[in-house]
Amino acid sequence: MKEQSGVPATIKKTRLLALTAMLFAVSIVLAAVENSFPPPIAVPGIRFGLSNIAVMYALFFLGKRRAFMTAVLKALFVFCTRGAVAGAVSLCGGVLALAVMSLAVVLFQKKISYLMISVAGAVAHNLGQLAAVSLIYTSLSLWAYLPVLLIAGVAAGTVTASLLRLVLPVLRRLEP
Amino acid sequence: MFFKKSDFMSIAAIIAVSAAVWAARAAYNGALPGASAKAEIYYEAELVETVALNVGGDRTFSIPRHENVVFRLYGDGSICFAQSDCPDKICVHSGRLRHAGESAACLPNKLILKIVTE
């Protein structure tokens, strides 16, 4: 984050808190919007993951801690509204996606584009969700789905990265 | 930086490798004698029904206590979720399964359908 002179630290902290809460709200709204449309392809657990836009913004501009907080809050919301299993599935997908995206940022620094980070995150998100279902219920063959997950991840990652690019100018104005 | 030129190469490579693996798997599955495939239906983590796939004939069925979900077995040895009362219908949209390793899930109803070999 950029240092801003003249703004006291407590106000900055409050703004950051409000911004994180708002991103959490945005991620829920995006998930709701996405769920109101039929799934783009007929494979369980594969979707665009529009709420990843909010999480990616948090990761890129507010730091890992805020991003993980957004993902965990979102899983808690799913837990409250759709039950324990859905919550666990959401948590696994969200945390694995963030872990992979953070790792990509740390490993490649400025050499990796948002597009590729977004694709990696999308693949990890779907893989995490499938792994969670697999652990909770009955083992599914993740390898059989890997090609589909990769192709779907490329599509989903491209969509979310493009949308992030579109809304970025607006989001950046909110920064503390 | 949103994207760079090399991203297109990476993406093309990912798609090419995935498609190749996909095609190879489909060819491998096609070469297998399909007679041994069966479908397993799980409720939560419990196996509640096993269905032999290649018996010919078309039928729909439900598992006891879950009449809100209807499965359909096709004459060509594929099986699918035909109907479900869940809100998202991801299970129904998953379509027909026939090869070992394929699966479909109806998470709101806690039902999993997967294909295994004997």
PDB file of C-alpha atoms in Angstrom:
ATOM      1  CA  MET A   1       0.000   0.000   0.000  1.00  0.00           C
ATOM      2  CA  LYS A   2       1.089   3.511  -0.689  1.00  0.00           C
ATOM      3  CA  GLU A   3       1.941   5.713   2.242  1.00  0.00           C
ATOM      4  CA  GLN A   4      -0.340   8.678   2.432  1.00  0.00           C
ATOM      5  CA  SER A   5       0.859  11.625   4.352  1.00  0.00           C
ATOM      6  CA  GLY A   6      -1.518  13.496   6.579  1.00  0.00           C
ATOM      7  CA  VAL A   7      -3.836  10.570   7.303  1.00  0.00           C
ATOM      8  CA  PRO A   8      -3.531   9.323  10.888  1.00  0.00           C
ATOM      9  CA  ALA A   9      -2.756   5.621  11.351  1.00  0.00           C
ATOM     10  CA  THR A  10      -6.020   4.856  13.133  1.00  0.00           C
ATOM     11  CA  ILE A  11      -8.082   6.292  10.306  1.00  0.00           C
ATOM     12  CA  LYS A  12      -6.085   4.270   7.818  1.00  0.00           C
ATOM     13  CA  LYS A  13      -6.692   1.146   9.846  1.00  0.00           C
ATOM     14  CA  THR A  14     -10.416   1.839   9.997  1.00  0.00           C
ATOM     15  CA  ARG A  15     -10.543   2.440   6.259  1.00  0.00           C
ATOM     16  CA  LEU A  16      -8.738  -0.836   5.642  1.00  0.00           C
ATOM     17  CA  LEU A  17     -11.196  -2.637   7.910  1.00  0.00           C
ATOM     18  CA  ALA A  18     -14.151  -1.111   6.080  1.00  0.00           C
ATOM     19  CA  LEU A  19     -12.613  -1.934   2.715  1.00  0.00           C
ATOM     20  CA  THR A  20     -12.047  -5.583   3.699  1.00  0.00           C
ATOM     21  CA  ALA A  21     -15.641  -5.842   4.919  1.00  0.00           C
ATOM     22  CA  MET A  22     -16.849  -4.322   1.677  1.00  0.00           C
ATOM     23  CA  LEU A  23     -14.803  -6.760  -0.418  1.00  0.00           C
ATOM     24  CA  PHE A  24     -16.321  -9.609   1.596  1.00  0.00           C
ATOM     25  CA  ALA A  25     -19.780  -8.229   0.775  1.00  0.00           C
ATOM     26  CA  VAL A  26     -18.821  -7.888  -2.895  1.00  0.00           C
ATOM     27  CA  SER A  27     -17.605 -11.500  -2.988  1.00  0.00           C
ATOM     28  CA  ILE A  28     -20.948 -12.706  -1.594  1.00  0.00           C
ATOM     29  CA  VAL A  29     -22.925 -10.645  -4.098  1.00  0.00           C
ATOM     30  CA  LEU A  30     -20.781 -11.924  -6.983  1.00  0.00           C
ATOM     31  CA  ALA A  31     -21.318 -15.523  -5.839  1.00  0.00           C
ATOM     32  CA  ALA A  32     -25.077 -14.899  -5.631  1.00  0.00           C
ATOM     33  CA  VAL A  33     -25.120 -13.356  -9.114  1.00  0.00           C
ATOM     34  CA  GLU A  34     -23.184 -16.299 -10.477  1.00  0.00           C
ATOM     35  CA  ASN A  35     -25.493 -18.839  -8.839  1.00  0.00           C
ATOM     36  CA  SER A  36     -28.530 -17.250 -10.442  1.00  0.00           C
ATOM     37  CA  PHE A  37     -27.276 -18.257 -13.895  1.00  0.00           C
ATOM     38  CA  PRO A  38     -27.111 -21.847 -15.143  1.00  0.00           C
ATOM     39  CA  PRO A  39     -23.577 -23.300 -14.956  1.00  0.00           C
ATOM     40  CA  PRO A  40     -21.535 -22.702 -18.145  1.00  0.00           C
ATOM     41  CA  ILE A  41     -20.467 -26.331 -18.431  1.00  0.00           C
ATOM     42  CA  ALA A  42     -21.810 -29.481 -16.959  1.00  0.00           C
ATOM     43  CA  VAL A  43     -19.068 -30.605 -14.641  1.00  0.00           C
ATOM     44  CA  PRO A  44     -19.699 -30.512 -10.913  1.00  0.00           C
ATOM     45  CA  GLY A  45     -17.791 -27.837  -9.064  1.00  0.00           C
ATOM     46  CA  ILE A  46     -16.689 -25.979 -12.174  1.00  0.00           C
ATOM     47  CA  ARG A  47     -17.747 -22.366 -12.412  1.00  0.00           C
ATOM     48  CA  PHE A  48     -16.331 -18.945 -13.176  1.00  0.00           C
ATOM     49  CA  GLY A  49     -15.771 -18.098  -9.545  1.00  0.00           C
ATOM     50  CA  LEU A  50     -16.655 -14.439  -9.983  1.00  0.00           C
ATOM     51  CA  SER A  51     -16.120 -13.838  -6.274  1.00  0.00           C
ATOM     52  CA  ASN A  52     -12.456 -14.481  -6.958  1.00  0.00           C
ATOM     53  CA  ILE A  53     -12.363 -10.938  -8.396  1.00  0.00           C
ATOM     54  CA  ALA A  54     -12.783  -9.502  -4.898  1.00  0.00           C
ATOM     55  CA  VAL A  55     -10.297 -11.947  -3.400  1.00  0.00           C
ATOM     56  CA  MET A  56      -7.707 -11.232  -6.102  1.00  0.00           C
ATOM     57  CA  TYR A  57      -8.046  -7.514  -5.602  1.00  0.00           C
ATOM     58  CA  ALA A  58      -7.463  -8.024  -1.882  1.00  0.00           C
ATOM     59  CA  LEU A  59      -4.413 -10.163  -2.596  1.00  0.00           C
ATOM     60  CA  PHE A  60      -2.851  -7.761  -5.089  1.00  0.00           C
ATOM     61  CA  PHE A  61      -3.500  -4.460  -3.345  1.00  0.00           C
ATOM     62  CA  LEU A  62      -4.291  -5.055   0.321  1.00  0.00           C
ATOM     63  CA  GLY A  63      -1.999  -7.966   1.119  1.00  0.00           C
ATOM     64  CA  LYS A  64      -2.257 -11.674   1.808  1.00  0.00           C
ATOM     65  CA  ARG A  65      -3.791 -11.323   5.252  1.00  0.00           C
ATOM     66  CA  ARG A  66      -6.791  -9.357   3.995  1.00  0.00           C
ATOM     67  CA  ALA A  67      -7.222 -11.771   1.104  1.00  0.00           C
ATOM     68  CA  PHE A  68      -7.242 -14.831   3.349  1.00  0.00           C
ATOM     69  CA  MET A  69      -9.649 -13.041   5.668  1.00  0.00           C
ATOM     70  CA  THR A  70     -12.040 -12.442   2.759  1.00  0.00           C
ATOM     71  CA  ALA A  71     -11.877 -16.102   1.702  1.00  0.00           C
ATOM     72  CA  VAL A  72     -12.410 -17.416   5.232  1.00  0.00           C
ATOM     73  CA  LEU A  73     -15.295 -15.001   5.873  1.00  0.00           C
ATOM     74  CA  LYS A  74     -16.908 -16.116   2.642  1.00  0.00           C
ATOM     75  CA  ALA A  75     -16.630 -19.779   3.675  1.00  0.00           C
ATOM     76  CA  LEU A  76     -18.171 -18.872   7.051  1.00  0.00           C
ATOM     77  CA  PHE A  77     -21.044 -17.188   5.256  1.00  0.00           C
ATOM     78  CA  VAL A  78     -21.591 -20.311   3.136  1.00  0.00           C
ATOM     79  CA  PHE A  79     -21.380 -22.401   6.321  1.00  0.00           C
ATOM     80  CA  CYS A  80     -24.133 -20.309   7.921  1.00  0.00           C
ATOM     81  CA  THR A  81     -26.419 -20.266   4.889  1.00  0.00           C
ATOM     82  CA  ARG A  82     -25.845 -23.632   3.227  1.00  0.00           C
ATOM     83  CA  GLY A  83     -24.497 -25.908   5.909  1.00  0.00           C
ATOM     84  CA  ALA A  84     -21.294 -27.508   7.103  1.00  0.00           C
ATOM     85  CA  VAL A  85     -20.415 -29.467   3.977  1.00  0.00           C
ATOM     86  CA  ALA A  86     -20.889 -26.539   1.601  1.00  0.00           C
ATOM     87  CA  GLY A  87     -18.864 -24.395   4.010  1.00  0.00           C
ATOM     88  CA  ALA A  88     -15.998 -26.895   4.091  1.00  0.00           C
ATOM     89  CA  VAL A  89     -16.062 -27.177   0.293  1.00  0.00           C
ATOM     90  CA  SER A  90     -15.964 -23.383  -0.031  1.00  0.00           C
ATOM     91  CA  LEU A  91     -13.153 -23.083   2.512  1.00  0.00           C
ATOM     92  CA  CYS A  92     -11.021 -25.730   0.781  1.00  0.00           C
ATOM     93  CA  GLY A  93     -11.492 -24.145  -2.641  1.00  0.00           C
ATOM     94  CA  GLY A  94     -10.961 -20.590  -1.439  1.00  0.00           C
ATOM     95  CA  VAL A  95      -7.917 -21.261   0.725  1.00  0.00           C
ATOM     96  CA  LEU A  96      -6.206 -23.521  -1.831  1.00  0.00           C
ATOM     97  CA  ALA A  97      -6.783 -20.931  -4.574  1.00  0.00           C
ATOM     98  CA  LEU A  98      -5.316 -18.184  -2.414  1.00  0.00           C
ATOM     99  CA  ALA A  99      -2.398 -20.342  -1.313  1.00  0.00           C
ATOM    100  CA  VAL A 100      -1.536 -21.071  -4.954  1.00  0.00           C
ATOM    101  CA  MET A 101      -1.971 -17.427  -6.016  1.00  0.00           C
ATOM    102  CA  SER A 102       0.134 -16.145  -3.094  1.00  0.00           C
ATOM    103  CA  LEU A 103       2.812 -18.694  -3.908  1.00  0.00           C
ATOM    104  CA  ALA A 104       2.804 -17.565  -7.543  1.00  0.00           C
ATOM    105  CA  VAL A 105       3.172 -13.929  -6.448  1.00  0.00           C
ATOM    106  CA  VAL A 106       6.018 -14.781  -4.026  1.00  0.00           C
ATOM    107  CA  LEU A 107       7.852 -17.069  -6.473  1.00  0.00           C
ATOM    108  CA  PHE A 108       7.594 -14.980  -9.626  1.00  0.00           C
ATOM    109  CA  GLN A 109       7.302 -11.507  -8.110  1.00  0.00           C
ATOM    110  CA  LYS A 110       6.648  -9.066 -10.942  1.00  0.00           C
ATOM    111  CA  LYS A 111       7.396 -11.571 -13.680  1.00  0.00           C
ATOM    112  CA  ILE A 112       3.984 -13.203 -13.623  1.00  0.00           C
ATOM    113  CA  SER A 113       0.902 -11.511 -15.041  1.00  0.00           C
ATOM    114  CA  TYR A 114      -2.446 -11.188 -13.277  1.00  0.00           C
ATOM    115  CA  LEU A 115      -3.924 -13.345 -16.003  1.00  0.00           C
ATOM    116  CA  MET A 116      -1.736 -16.340 -15.174  1.00  0.00           C
ATOM    117  CA  ILE A 117      -2.222 -15.867 -11.425  1.00  0.00           C
ATOM    118  CA  SER A 118      -5.948 -15.781 -12.020  1.00  0.00           C
ATOM    119  CA  VAL A 119      -5.807 -18.976 -14.093  1.00  0.00           C
ATOM    120  CA  ALA A 120      -3.733 -20.738 -11.417  1.00  0.00           C
ATOM    121  CA  GLY A 121      -6.204 -19.595  -8.784  1.00  0.00           C
ATOM    122  CA  ALA A 122      -9.203 -20.823 -10.772  1.00  0.00           C
ATOM    123  CA  VAL A 123      -7.679 -24.273 -11.292  1.00  0.00           C
ATOM    124  CA  ALA A 124      -6.711 -24.509  -7.611  1.00  0.00           C
ATOM    125  CA  HIS A 125     -10.171 -23.374  -6.526  1.00  0.00           C
ATOM    126  CA  ASN A 126     -11.936 -26.123  -8.458  1.00  0.00           C
ATOM    127  CA  LEU A 127      -9.356 -28.699  -7.446  1.00  0.00           C
ATOM    128  CA  GLY A 128      -9.741 -27.734  -3.778  1.00  0.00           C
ATOM    129  CA  GLN A 129     -13.518 -28.031  -3.993  1.00  0.00           C
ATOM    130  CA  LEU A 130     -13.364 -31.444  -5.652  1.00  0.00           C
ATOM    131  CA  ALA A 131     -10.784 -32.598  -3.096  1.00  0.00           C
ATOM    132  CA  ALA A 132     -13.076 -31.487  -0.270  1.00  0.00           C
ATOM    133  CA  VAL A 133     -16.045 -33.406  -1.702  1.00  0.00           C
ATOM    134  CA  SER A 134     -13.743 -36.351  -2.202  1.00  0.00           C
ATOM    135  CA  LEU A 135     -12.573 -36.260   1.428  1.00  0.00           C
ATOM    136  CA  ILE A 136     -15.986 -35.731   2.970  1.00  0.00           C
ATOM    137  CA  TYR A 137     -18.018 -38.223   0.961  1.00  0.00           C
ATOM    138  CA  THR A 138     -16.297 -40.746  -1.199  1.00  0.00           C
ATOM    139  CA  SER A 139     -13.027 -40.634  -3.050  1.00  0.00           C
ATOM    140  CA  LEU A 140     -13.428 -39.212  -6.539  1.00  0.00           C
ATOM    141  CA  SER A 141     -10.797 -39.578  -9.170  1.00  0.00           C
ATOM    142  CA  LEU A 142      -9.269 -36.103  -9.302  1.00  0.00           C
ATOM    143  CA  TRP A 143      -6.824 -37.109 -12.010  1.00  0.00           C
ATOM    144  CA  ALA A 144      -9.663 -37.967 -14.348  1.00  0.00           C
ATOM    145  CA  TYR A 145     -10.918 -34.424 -13.978  1.00  0.00           C
ATOM    146  CA  LEU A 146      -7.593 -32.632 -14.228  1.00  0.00           C
ATOM    147  CA  PRO A 147      -7.776 -31.916 -17.995  1.00  0.00           C
ATOM    148  CA  VAL A 148     -11.288 -30.490 -17.591  1.00  0.00           C
ATOM    149  CA  LEU A 149     -10.207 -28.513 -14.539  1.00  0.00           C
ATOM    150  CA  LEU A 150      -7.254 -27.030 -16.399  1.00  0.00           C
ATOM    151  CA  ILE A 151      -9.270 -25.984 -19.456  1.00  0.00           C
ATOM    152  CA  ALA A 152     -12.100 -24.647 -17.298  1.00  0.00           C
ATOM    153  CA  GLY A 153      -9.511 -22.845 -15.153  1.00  0.00           C
ATOM    154  CA  VAL A 154      -8.075 -21.094 -18.201  1.00  0.00           C
ATOM    155  CA  ALA A 155     -11.557 -19.923 -19.194  1.00  0.00           C
ATOM    156  CA  ALA A 156     -12.589 -18.901 -15.684  1.00  0.00           C
ATOM    157  CA  GLY A 157      -9.239 -17.258 -14.941  1.00  0.00           C
ATOM    158  CA  THR A 158      -9.403 -15.215 -18.143  1.00  0.00           C
ATOM    159  CA  VAL A 159     -12.936 -14.039 -17.365  1.00  0.00           C
ATOM    160  CA  THR A 160     -12.153 -13.046 -13.770  1.00  0.00           C
ATOM    161  CA  ALA A 161      -8.855 -11.348 -14.668  1.00  0.00           C
ATOM    162  CA  SER A 162     -10.567  -9.331 -17.433  1.00  0.00           C
ATOM    163  CA  LEU A 163     -13.385  -8.290 -15.095  1.00  0.00           C
ATOM    164  CA  LEU A 164     -10.862  -7.300 -12.426  1.00  0.00           C
ATOM    165  CA  ARG A 165      -9.125  -5.137 -14.986  1.00  0.00           C
ATOM    166  CA  LEU A 166     -12.430  -3.463 -15.821  1.00  0.00           C
ATOM    167  CA  VAL A 167     -13.354  -2.645 -12.231  1.00  0.00           C
ATOM    168  CA  LEU A 168      -9.848  -1.915 -11.001  1.00  0.00           C
ATOM    169  CA  PRO A 169      -9.940   1.871 -11.562  1.00  0.00           C
ATOM    170  CA  VAL A 170     -13.036   2.098  -9.359  1.00  0.00           C
ATOM    171  CA  LEU A 171     -11.614  -0.158  -6.658  1.00  0.00           C
ATOM    172  CA  ARG A 172      -8.332   1.728  -6.481  1.00  0.00           C
ATOM    173  CA  ARG A 173     -10.138   4.943  -5.613  1.00  0.00           C
ATOM    174  CA  LEU A 174     -11.322   3.291  -2.387  1.00  0.00           C
ATOM    175  CA  GLU A 175      -7.892   2.463  -1.081  1.00  0.00           C
ATOM    176  CA  PRO A 176      -6.957   3.834   2.312  1.00  0.00           C
TER     177      PRO A 176
ATOM    178  CA  MET B   1       0.758  -6.248 -15.437  1.00  0.00           C
ATOM    179  CA  PHE B   2      -2.401  -7.935 -16.656  1.00  0.00           C
ATOM    180  CA  PHE B   3      -1.036 -10.153 -19.358  1.00  0.00           C
ATOM    181  CA  LYS B   4       2.040 -10.559 -21.472  1.00  0.00           C
ATOM    182  CA  LYS B   5       2.680 -12.143 -24.808  1.00  0.00           C
ATOM    183  CA  SER B   6       4.124 -15.321 -23.310  1.00  0.00           C
ATOM    184  CA  ASP B   7       0.819 -15.918 -21.511  1.00  0.00           C
ATOM    185  CA  PHE B   8      -0.795 -16.875 -24.796  1.00  0.00           C
ATOM    186  CA  MET B   9       1.888 -19.526 -25.276  1.00  0.00           C
ATOM    187  CA  SER B  10       1.370 -20.846 -21.748  1.00  0.00           C
ATOM    188  CA  ILE B  11      -2.382 -20.933 -22.197  1.00  0.00           C
ATOM    189  CA  ALA B  12      -2.100 -22.656 -25.585  1.00  0.00           C
ATOM    190  CA  ALA B  13       0.258 -25.216 -24.002  1.00  0.00           C
ATOM    191  CA  ILE B  14      -2.120 -25.875 -21.085  1.00  0.00           C
ATOM    192  CA  ILE B  15      -5.056 -26.361 -23.446  1.00  0.00           C
ATOM    193  CA  ALA B  16      -3.062 -28.575 -25.836  1.00  0.00           C
ATOM    194  CA  VAL B  17      -1.755 -30.852 -23.057  1.00  0.00           C
ATOM    195  CA  SER B  18      -5.185 -31.087 -21.409  1.00  0.00           C
ATOM    196  CA  ALA B  19      -6.905 -31.880 -24.685  1.00  0.00           C
ATOM    197  CA  ALA B  20      -4.291 -34.532 -25.487  1.00  0.00           C
ATOM    198  CA  VAL B  21      -4.684 -36.185 -22.079  1.00  0.00           C
ATOM    199  CA  TRP B  22      -8.449 -35.981 -22.458  1.00  0.00           C
ATOM    200  CA  ALA B  23      -8.365 -37.594 -25.904  1.00  0.00           C
ATOM    201  CA  ALA B  24      -5.948 -40.288 -24.759  1.00  0.00           C
ATOM    202  CA  ARG B  25      -8.173 -41.139 -21.827  1.00  0.00           C
ATOM    203  CA  ALA B  26     -11.260 -41.264 -24.036  1.00  0.00           C
ATOM    204  CA  ALA B  27      -9.455 -43.582 -26.471  1.00  0.00           C
ATOM    205  CA  TYR B  28      -8.264 -45.782 -23.594  1.00  0.00           C
ATOM    206  CA  ASN B  29     -11.755 -45.970 -22.139  1.00  0.00           C
ATOM    207  CA  GLY B  30     -13.195 -46.760 -25.550  1.00  0.00           C
ATOM    208  CA  ALA B  31     -10.786 -49.677 -25.952  1.00  0.00           C
ATOM    209  CA  LEU B  32     -11.708 -51.179 -22.577  1.00  0.00           C
ATOM    210  CA  PRO B  33     -14.288 -53.923 -22.468  1.00  0.00           C
ATOM    211  CA  GLY B  34     -17.008 -51.881 -20.814  1.00  0.00           C
ATOM    212  CA  ALA B  35     -18.881 -54.859 -19.392  1.00  0.00           C
ATOM    213  CA  SER B  36     -17.273 -54.586 -15.987  1.00  0.00           C
ATOM    214  CA  ALA B  37     -18.216 -50.990 -15.257  1.00  0.00           C
ATOM    215  CA  LYS B  38     -20.707 -50.303 -12.513  1.00  0.00           C
ATOM    216  CA  ALA B  39     -22.126 -47.233 -10.900  1.00  0.00           C
ATOM    217  CA  GLU B  40     -22.028 -46.626  -7.181  1.00  0.00           C
ATOM    218  CA  ILE B  41     -24.395 -44.270  -5.424  1.00  0.00           C
ATOM    219  CA  TYR B  42     -23.316 -42.807  -2.127  1.00  0.00           C
ATOM    220  CA  TYR B  43     -25.445 -41.018   0.415  1.00  0.00           C
ATOM    221  CA  GLU B  44     -23.147 -38.977   2.643  1.00  0.00           C
ATOM    222  CA  ALA B  45     -20.156 -41.310   2.896  1.00  0.00           C
ATOM    223  CA  GLU B  46     -22.157 -44.515   2.696  1.00  0.00           C
ATOM    224  CA  LEU B  47     -22.528 -46.754  -0.359  1.00  0.00           C
ATOM    225  CA  VAL B  48     -26.280 -47.224  -0.739  1.00  0.00           C
ATOM    226  CA  GLU B  49     -26.656 -48.699  -4.212  1.00  0.00           C
ATOM    227  CA  THR B  50     -24.549 -50.428  -6.839  1.00  0.00           C
ATOM    228  CA  VAL B  51     -25.842 -50.599 -10.398  1.00  0.00           C
ATOM    229  CA  ALA B  52     -24.385 -52.773 -13.165  1.00  0.00           C
ATOM    230  CA  LEU B  53     -24.146 -50.513 -16.216  1.00  0.00           C
ATOM    231  CA  ASN B  54     -24.024 -52.760 -19.241  1.00  0.00           C
ATOM    232  CA  VAL B  55     -27.199 -54.720 -18.798  1.00  0.00           C
ATOM    233  CA  GLY B  56     -29.088 -53.148 -21.679  1.00  0.00           C
ATOM    234  CA  GLY B  57     -32.477 -51.525 -21.413  1.00  0.00           C
ATOM    235  CA  ASP B  58     -33.556 -48.177 -20.202  1.00  0.00           C
ATOM    236  CA  ARG B  59     -34.879 -47.563 -16.715  1.00  0.00           C
ATOM    237  CA  THR B  60     -35.333 -44.848 -14.152  1.00  0.00           C
ATOM    238  CA  PHE B  61     -35.058 -45.445 -10.445  1.00  0.00           C
ATOM    239  CA  SER B  62     -34.598 -43.761  -7.111  1.00  0.00           C
ATOM    240  CA  ILE B  63     -32.911 -44.969  -4.017  1.00  0.00           C
ATOM    241  CA  PRO B  64     -35.028 -45.622  -0.930  1.00  0.00           C
ATOM    242  CA  ARG B  65     -35.714 -42.552   1.224  1.00  0.00           C
ATOM    243  CA  HIS B  66     -34.526 -40.208  -1.569  1.00  0.00           C
ATOM    244  CA  GLU B  67     -37.423 -40.319  -4.026  1.00  0.00           C
ATOM    245  CA  ASN B  68     -36.839 -36.625  -4.733  1.00  0.00           C
ATOM    246  CA  VAL B  69     -33.843 -37.637  -6.838  1.00  0.00           C
ATOM    247  CA  VAL B  70     -34.321 -39.804  -9.926  1.00  0.00           C
ATOM    248  CA  PHE B  71     -31.511 -41.639 -11.714  1.00  0.00           C
ATOM    249  CA  ARG B  72     -31.720 -42.931 -15.250  1.00  0.00           C
ATOM    250  CA  LEU B  73     -29.798 -45.871 -16.649  1.00  0.00           C
ATOM    251  CA  TYR B  74     -29.554 -45.941 -20.453  1.00  0.00           C
ATOM    252  CA  GLY B  75     -29.354 -48.926 -22.760  1.00  0.00           C
ATOM    253  CA  ASP B  76     -25.879 -47.866 -23.928  1.00  0.00           C
ATOM    254  CA  GLY B  77     -24.441 -48.306 -20.441  1.00  0.00           C
ATOM    255  CA  SER B  78     -24.486 -44.695 -19.294  1.00  0.00           C
ATOM    256  CA  ILE B  79     -26.179 -43.317 -16.229  1.00  0.00           C
ATOM    257  CA  CYS B  80     -27.187 -39.861 -15.056  1.00  0.00           C
ATOM    258  CA  PHE B  81     -29.086 -37.830 -12.523  1.00  0.00           C
ATOM    259  CA  ALA B  82     -32.396 -37.422 -14.388  1.00  0.00           C
ATOM    260  CA  GLN B  83     -34.239 -35.274 -11.856  1.00  0.00           C
ATOM    261  CA  SER B  84     -33.505 -33.648  -8.565  1.00  0.00           C
ATOM    262  CA  ASP B  85     -35.261 -31.199  -6.294  1.00  0.00           C
ATOM    263  CA  CYS B  86     -32.035 -29.331  -5.488  1.00  0.00           C
ATOM    264  CA  PRO B  87     -31.813 -25.618  -6.286  1.00  0.00           C
ATOM    265  CA  ASP B  88     -28.766 -25.553  -8.564  1.00  0.00           C
ATOM    266  CA  LYS B  89     -29.307 -28.783 -10.594  1.00  0.00           C
ATOM    267  CA  ILE B  90     -25.574 -29.205 -11.036  1.00  0.00           C
ATOM    268  CA  CYS B  91     -26.129 -32.969 -10.709  1.00  0.00           C
ATOM    269  CA  VAL B  92     -28.606 -33.020 -13.619  1.00  0.00           C
ATOM    270  CA  HIS B  93     -26.401 -30.735 -15.733  1.00  0.00           C
ATOM    271  CA  SER B  94     -23.474 -33.115 -15.179  1.00  0.00           C
ATOM    272  CA  GLY B  95     -24.984 -35.301 -17.870  1.00  0.00           C
ATOM    273  CA  ARG B  96     -24.403 -38.961 -18.620  1.00  0.00           C
ATOM    274  CA  LEU B  97     -21.502 -40.874 -17.112  1.00  0.00           C
ATOM    275  CA  ARG B  98     -20.133 -44.124 -18.412  1.00  0.00           C
ATOM    276  CA  HIS B  99     -16.379 -44.378 -17.886  1.00  0.00           C
ATOM    277  CA  ALA B 100     -14.593 -45.411 -14.714  1.00  0.00           C
ATOM    278  CA  GLY B 101     -13.424 -42.356 -12.814  1.00  0.00           C
ATOM    279  CA  GLU B 102     -16.337 -40.157 -13.859  1.00  0.00           C
ATOM    280  CA  SER B 103     -18.576 -38.826 -11.158  1.00  0.00           C
ATOM    281  CA  ALA B 104     -21.469 -36.483 -10.556  1.00  0.00           C
ATOM    282  CA  ALA B 105     -22.585 -35.035  -7.277  1.00  0.00           C
ATOM    283  CA  CYS B 106     -25.724 -33.546  -5.820  1.00  0.00           C
ATOM    284  CA  LEU B 107     -24.329 -31.810  -2.770  1.00  0.00           C
ATOM    285  CA  PRO B 108     -27.615 -30.339  -1.490  1.00  0.00           C
ATOM    286  CA  ASN B 109     -29.000 -33.899  -1.345  1.00  0.00           C
ATOM    287  CA  LYS B 110     -25.648 -35.376  -0.227  1.00  0.00           C
ATOM    288  CA  LEU B 111     -25.676 -37.864  -3.090  1.00  0.00           C
ATOM    289  CA  ILE B 112     -22.666 -38.882  -5.175  1.00  0.00           C
ATOM    290  CA  LEU B 113     -22.797 -41.013  -8.294  1.00  0.00           C
ATOM    291  CA  LYS B 114     -19.531 -42.480  -9.481  1.00  0.00           C
ATOM    292  CA  ILE B 115     -18.410 -45.043 -12.017  1.00  0.00           C
ATOM    293  CA  VAL B 116     -15.957 -47.734 -10.973  1.00  0.00           C
ATOM    294  CA  THR B 117     -14.622 -50.930 -12.494  1.00  0.00           C
ATOM    295  CA  GLU B 118     -14.871 -54.262 -10.756  1.00  0.00           C
TER     296      GLU B 118
END
